[in-house]
CSV table of C-alpha atoms in Angstrom, one decimal:
chain,number,residue,atom,x,y,z
A,1,MET,CA,-53.1,2.1,-21.7
A,2,PHE,CA,-55.1,-1.0,-22.4
A,3,PHE,CA,-54.2,-4.7,-22.2
A,4,LEU,CA,-55.0,-6.7,-25.4
A,5,GLU,CA,-55.6,-9.8,-23.3
A,6,ASN,CA,-57.1,-9.0,-19.9
A,7,PRO,CA,-57.8,-12.0,-17.6
A,8,TYR,CA,-59.7,-9.7,-15.3
A,9,VAL,CA,-62.4,-8.9,-17.8
A,10,LYS,CA,-64.7,-11.9,-18.1
A,11,GLU,CA,-68.4,-11.7,-18.2
A,12,SER,CA,-68.7,-14.1,-15.3
A,13,LYS,CA,-66.2,-12.2,-13.1
A,14,LYS,CA,-67.8,-10.1,-10.4
A,15,TYR,CA,-66.1,-7.7,-8.1
A,16,THR,CA,-66.8,-5.7,-5.0
A,17,VAL,CA,-64.7,-2.6,-4.4
A,18,VAL,CA,-64.1,-1.5,-0.8
A,19,ILE,CA,-62.3,1.8,-0.2
A,20,SER,CA,-61.0,2.6,3.2
A,21,TRP,CA,-59.5,5.9,4.4
A,22,TRP,CA,-60.3,9.5,4.0
A,23,TRP,CA,-59.5,13.1,2.8
A,24,THR,CA,-56.6,13.7,0.5
A,25,ARG,CA,-55.6,10.0,0.3
A,26,TRP,CA,-58.7,9.5,-1.9
A,27,PHE,CA,-56.6,10.6,-4.9
A,28,TYR,CA,-54.7,7.3,-4.8
A,29,ALA,CA,-57.9,5.3,-4.9
A,30,LEU,CA,-59.1,7.4,-7.8
A,31,TRP,CA,-56.3,6.0,-10.0
A,32,VAL,CA,-57.3,2.5,-9.1
A,33,LEU,CA,-60.8,3.3,-10.3
A,34,LYS,CA,-59.4,5.0,-13.5
A,35,TRP,CA,-57.4,1.8,-14.1
A,36,ILE,CA,-60.6,-0.2,-13.8
A,37,GLU,CA,-62.1,2.1,-16.5
A,38,GLU,CA,-59.1,1.5,-18.8
A,39,LEU,CA,-59.4,-2.2,-18.3
A,40,LYS,CA,-63.1,-1.9,-19.3
A,41,MET,CA,-64.0,-3.5,-16.0
A,42,GLU,CA,-66.9,-1.2,-15.0
A,43,GLN,CA,-69.5,-3.8,-16.0
A,44,ASN,CA,-67.8,-6.3,-13.7
A,45,ILE,CA,-68.0,-4.0,-10.6
A,46,LYS,CA,-71.2,-5.2,-8.9
A,47,ALA,CA,-70.9,-3.2,-5.6
A,48,LEU,CA,-68.9,-0.3,-4.2
A,49,TYR,CA,-68.5,0.4,-0.5
A,50,GLY,CA,-67.3,3.7,0.9
A,51,VAL,CA,-66.8,5.1,4.4
A,52,SER,CA,-66.1,8.7,5.5
A,53,ALA,CA,-64.7,10.8,2.7
A,54,TRP,CA,-64.7,7.9,0.3
A,55,SER,CA,-68.5,7.8,0.5
A,56,LEU,CA,-68.2,11.3,-0.8
A,57,VAL,CA,-65.9,10.7,-3.7
A,58,GLY,CA,-67.2,7.2,-4.4
A,59,SER,CA,-70.7,8.5,-4.9
A,60,PHE,CA,-69.6,10.4,-8.0
A,61,TRP,CA,-67.9,7.3,-9.5
A,62,ALA,CA,-71.0,5.2,-8.7
A,63,ALA,CA,-72.9,7.7,-10.8
A,64,TRP,CA,-70.3,6.9,-13.5
A,65,MET,CA,-68.5,10.2,-13.4
A,66,LYS,CA,-65.1,9.2,-14.9
A,67,ALA,CA,-62.2,9.2,-12.4
A,68,ASP,CA,-60.5,12.0,-14.3
A,69,ARG,CA,-63.5,14.2,-13.8
A,70,VAL,CA,-63.8,13.4,-10.2
A,71,PHE,CA,-60.1,14.3,-9.8
A,72,ASP,CA,-60.7,17.7,-11.5
A,73,LYS,CA,-63.7,18.3,-9.3
A,74,PHE,CA,-61.9,17.7,-6.0
A,75,ILE,CA,-58.4,18.9,-6.7
A,76,ASP,CA,-59.4,22.5,-5.9
A,77,PHE,CA,-62.1,21.6,-3.4
A,78,LYS,CA,-61.8,23.8,-0.3
A,79,LEU,CA,-63.7,22.1,2.4
A,80,VAL,CA,-62.3,24.0,5.4
A,81,GLY,CA,-62.3,27.7,5.5
A,82,LEU,CA,-62.3,30.3,8.3
A,83,ASN,CA,-65.4,31.9,6.8
A,84,ARG,CA,-67.3,28.7,7.6
A,85,VAL,CA,-66.3,28.5,11.2
A,86,ASN,CA,-69.4,28.0,13.4
A,87,PHE,CA,-68.5,28.0,17.1
A,88,LEU,CA,-72.1,28.7,18.2
A,89,LEU,CA,-73.6,25.4,17.2
A,90,GLY,CA,-72.0,23.5,20.0
A,91,GLU,CA,-72.0,20.3,17.9
A,92,GLY,CA,-69.0,21.0,15.6
A,93,ILE,CA,-66.6,23.7,14.5
A,94,LEU,CA,-67.5,23.7,10.8
A,95,LYS,CA,-70.8,23.8,8.9
A,96,TRP,CA,-71.8,21.4,6.2
A,97,ASN,CA,-73.8,23.8,4.0
A,98,TYR,CA,-70.9,24.3,1.6
A,99,LEU,CA,-70.4,20.5,1.1
A,100,ARG,CA,-74.1,19.9,0.5
A,101,GLU,CA,-74.2,22.7,-2.2
A,102,PHE,CA,-71.0,21.3,-3.7
A,103,ILE,CA,-72.2,17.7,-4.2
A,104,GLN,CA,-75.9,18.3,-4.9
A,105,LYS,CA,-75.0,19.9,-8.2
A,106,ASP,CA,-73.7,16.7,-9.8
A,107,LEU,CA,-75.2,13.8,-7.8
A,108,PRO,CA,-78.6,12.1,-8.2
A,109,LYS,CA,-81.0,12.5,-5.4
A,110,THR,CA,-81.3,8.8,-4.5
A,111,PHE,CA,-79.2,5.7,-4.3
A,112,GLU,CA,-81.5,4.0,-6.8
A,113,GLU,CA,-80.4,6.4,-9.5
A,114,LEU,CA,-76.8,5.4,-9.3
A,115,LYS,CA,-75.3,3.1,-12.0
A,116,ILE,CA,-74.0,0.5,-9.6
A,117,PRO,CA,-75.0,-0.6,-6.0
A,118,PHE,CA,-73.3,1.8,-3.6
A,119,PHE,CA,-73.1,1.3,0.1
A,120,VAL,CA,-72.3,4.2,2.4
A,121,GLY,CA,-71.1,3.5,6.0
A,122,ALA,CA,-72.1,5.9,8.8
A,123,THR,CA,-72.3,5.7,12.6
A,124,ASP,CA,-75.7,6.3,14.3
A,125,LEU,CA,-75.1,8.2,17.5
A,126,LYS,CA,-78.5,7.4,18.9
A,127,LYS,CA,-78.1,3.6,19.1
A,128,ALA,CA,-74.3,3.2,18.6
A,129,ASN,CA,-74.9,1.2,15.4
A,130,PHE,CA,-72.9,1.1,12.1
A,131,ILE,CA,-75.4,1.7,9.3
A,132,LEU,CA,-74.8,0.8,5.6
A,133,PHE,CA,-77.1,3.0,3.5
A,134,SER,CA,-77.9,1.8,0.0
A,135,LYS,CA,-81.3,3.3,-0.8
A,136,TRP,CA,-83.4,6.4,-0.3
A,137,GLU,CA,-81.8,9.8,-0.3
A,138,LEU,CA,-78.1,9.9,-1.2
A,139,VAL,CA,-76.7,13.2,-0.1
A,140,PRO,CA,-77.7,13.1,3.7
A,141,ALA,CA,-76.2,9.6,4.0
A,142,VAL,CA,-72.9,10.8,2.3
A,143,VAL,CA,-72.7,13.9,4.4
A,144,GLY,CA,-73.4,12.0,7.6
A,145,SER,CA,-70.7,9.4,6.7
A,146,THR,CA,-68.2,12.2,6.4
A,147,SER,CA,-69.1,14.1,9.6
A,148,ILE,CA,-66.0,13.9,11.8
A,149,PRO,CA,-67.2,14.1,15.4
A,150,GLY,CA,-66.3,17.4,17.0
A,151,VAL,CA,-65.3,19.0,13.7
A,152,PHE,CA,-68.6,18.8,11.8
A,153,PRO,CA,-72.1,18.6,13.3
A,154,PRO,CA,-73.9,15.3,13.1
A,155,VAL,CA,-76.6,14.9,10.4
A,156,GLU,CA,-80.2,14.1,11.3
A,157,PHE,CA,-81.5,11.7,8.7
A,158,GLY,CA,-84.8,9.9,9.3
A,159,ASP,CA,-84.6,8.2,12.8
A,160,TYR,CA,-80.8,8.5,12.8
A,161,ILE,CA,-78.2,11.0,14.0
A,162,LEU,CA,-75.2,10.3,11.8
A,163,ALA,CA,-71.5,10.8,12.3
A,164,ASP,CA,-68.4,9.6,10.5
A,165,GLY,CA,-68.5,5.9,9.6
A,166,TRP,CA,-64.9,5.3,10.8
A,167,VAL,CA,-66.1,5.7,14.5
A,168,MET,CA,-67.4,2.1,14.3
A,169,ASN,CA,-66.2,0.5,11.1
A,170,ASN,CA,-63.7,2.1,8.7
A,171,PHE,CA,-63.2,-1.3,6.9
A,172,PRO,CA,-66.5,-2.9,6.0
A,173,VAL,CA,-64.9,-5.8,4.2
A,174,ALA,CA,-66.7,-8.5,6.2
A,175,LYS,CA,-70.0,-6.7,5.5
A,176,ALA,CA,-69.2,-6.7,1.8
A,177,LYS,CA,-68.3,-10.4,1.7
A,178,GLU,CA,-71.5,-11.2,3.7
A,179,GLN,CA,-73.7,-9.3,1.2
A,180,PHE,CA,-71.9,-10.4,-2.0
A,181,PRO,CA,-70.2,-13.7,-1.1
A,182,GLU,CA,-69.7,-14.7,-4.8
A,183,ASN,CA,-67.8,-11.5,-5.7
A,184,GLU,CA,-64.0,-11.1,-5.6
A,185,ILE,CA,-63.1,-8.2,-3.3
A,186,ILE,CA,-60.8,-5.3,-4.4
A,187,TRP,CA,-59.7,-3.5,-1.2
A,188,ILE,CA,-58.0,-0.2,-1.3
A,189,ASN,CA,-56.7,0.3,2.2
A,190,LEU,CA,-54.3,3.3,2.7
A,191,ASN,CA,-53.8,2.8,6.4
A,192,LYS,CA,-50.5,0.8,6.4
A,193,PHE,CA,-48.7,2.4,9.4
A,194,GLN,CA,-45.5,4.2,8.7
A,195,GLU,CA,-43.1,3.8,11.5
A,196,ASN,CA,-40.8,6.5,13.0
A,197,GLN,CA,-42.8,9.4,11.8
A,198,ASN,CA,-41.7,12.9,12.8
A,199,ILE,CA,-43.8,14.1,15.8
A,200,LYS,CA,-43.1,17.7,16.4
A,201,ASN,CA,-46.3,19.3,17.5
A,202,VAL,CA,-49.9,18.5,18.7
A,203,LEU,CA,-51.2,18.1,15.1
A,204,ASP,CA,-48.5,15.4,14.5
A,205,VAL,CA,-49.6,13.7,17.7
A,206,LEU,CA,-53.3,13.8,16.7
A,207,ASN,CA,-52.5,12.6,13.2
A,208,VAL,CA,-50.3,9.6,14.2
A,209,SER,CA,-52.7,8.6,17.1
A,210,PHE,CA,-55.6,8.7,14.7
A,211,GLU,CA,-53.8,6.4,12.3
A,212,ILE,CA,-53.0,3.9,15.1
A,213,MET,CA,-56.6,4.0,16.3
A,214,LEU,CA,-57.9,3.1,12.8
A,215,ARG,CA,-55.7,0.1,12.5
A,216,ALA,CA,-58.2,-2.0,14.4
A,217,GLY,CA,-60.1,-4.2,12.1
A,218,ILE,CA,-57.5,-4.4,9.3
A,219,ASP,CA,-56.1,-7.9,10.0
A,220,ALA,CA,-59.6,-9.4,10.3
A,221,GLY,CA,-60.4,-8.3,6.8
A,222,LEU,CA,-57.2,-9.4,5.0
A,223,ASN,CA,-58.1,-13.1,4.6
A,224,LEU,CA,-61.4,-12.0,2.8
A,225,VAL,CA,-59.7,-10.0,0.1
A,226,ASP,CA,-58.7,-11.2,-3.4
A,227,HIS,CA,-57.0,-8.0,-4.7
A,228,LEU,CA,-55.3,-5.8,-2.1
A,229,PHE,CA,-53.9,-2.3,-2.4
A,230,TYR,CA,-52.4,-1.7,1.0
A,231,ARG,CA,-49.7,0.8,1.6
A,232,SER,CA,-48.5,3.9,3.5
A,233,LEU,CA,-48.6,7.1,1.5
A,234,GLY,CA,-46.2,9.1,3.6
A,235,ILE,CA,-48.5,12.1,3.7
A,236,SER,CA,-50.6,13.4,6.5
A,237,VAL,CA,-54.3,12.7,6.3
A,238,LEU,CA,-54.8,16.4,7.1
A,239,SER,CA,-52.7,17.6,4.2
A,240,SER,CA,-54.3,19.8,1.5
A,241,ASP,CA,-51.1,20.3,-0.5
A,242,LYS,CA,-52.0,20.1,-4.2
A,243,LYS,CA,-48.6,18.8,-5.2
A,244,GLY,CA,-49.0,16.1,-2.6
A,245,MET,CA,-52.4,15.1,-4.0
A,246,LYS,CA,-51.0,14.8,-7.5
A,247,LYS,CA,-48.1,12.8,-6.2
A,248,ILE,CA,-50.6,10.4,-4.5
A,249,TYR,CA,-52.6,10.1,-7.8
A,250,GLU,CA,-49.4,9.2,-9.7
A,251,LEU,CA,-48.5,6.6,-7.0
A,252,GLY,CA,-51.8,5.0,-7.5
A,253,ARG,CA,-51.1,4.8,-11.3
A,254,ARG,CA,-47.7,3.1,-10.7
A,255,ASP,CA,-49.2,0.6,-8.3
A,256,CYS,CA,-51.9,-0.3,-10.7
A,257,VAL,CA,-49.5,-0.8,-13.6
A,258,ASN,CA,-47.4,-3.1,-11.4
A,259,TYR,CA,-50.3,-5.1,-10.0
A,260,PHE,CA,-52.5,-5.6,-13.1
A,261,SER,CA,-49.6,-6.2,-15.5
A,262,LYS,CA,-48.7,-9.3,-13.4
């Protein structure tokens, strides 16, 4: 679907896209990116920010892999498998070798080879700093940004020991505005808390507690955003149900139609 008259596509318009949240919820954000493609807005996207799993998926789009192709690539992606359990490391339960192999096939080696400026947020465990990578090697920064503490081992990269970016800053909206003050910000934030969730077991407790913990920093960024996609998806962040992923993708489509058609 294309709009004959699209007020968003003007040569002078500049946008920064900030995507917050992780794992299966990335399928919602993929449709927002697909809608940007259909509106012919790619040339207006001057910067893309990703933290945690969105540094992973966003890196493919920053290399101009179309959103549909990214969807096909990740819909069958099996990150967690018992054959990859690694209790002996002492740093994490799972290894990252599979992920490295998976993404190295299609990603360029460096940030400089991407089509648009891409910023990957990660936590440096040595100095307790939030680092935004935008140059040098791409894959180590992406893998480090996605390294959930205690689940995956941290990534040694240069002078850093990297863990998941959400530890310090899952919502780098202020950083994005500081670096590109003239750009309008599109923020895809899928952490709107759903009240009265069913809490039946320890996994439910962990999931809900994690969502509450990550709410910090949301309110401070809202006044900096020009275009906001902010909602609860009603699906666990730990879910790997393929039907649920497709449902989220479709929900992103409906929200885009409603938002951009206004």
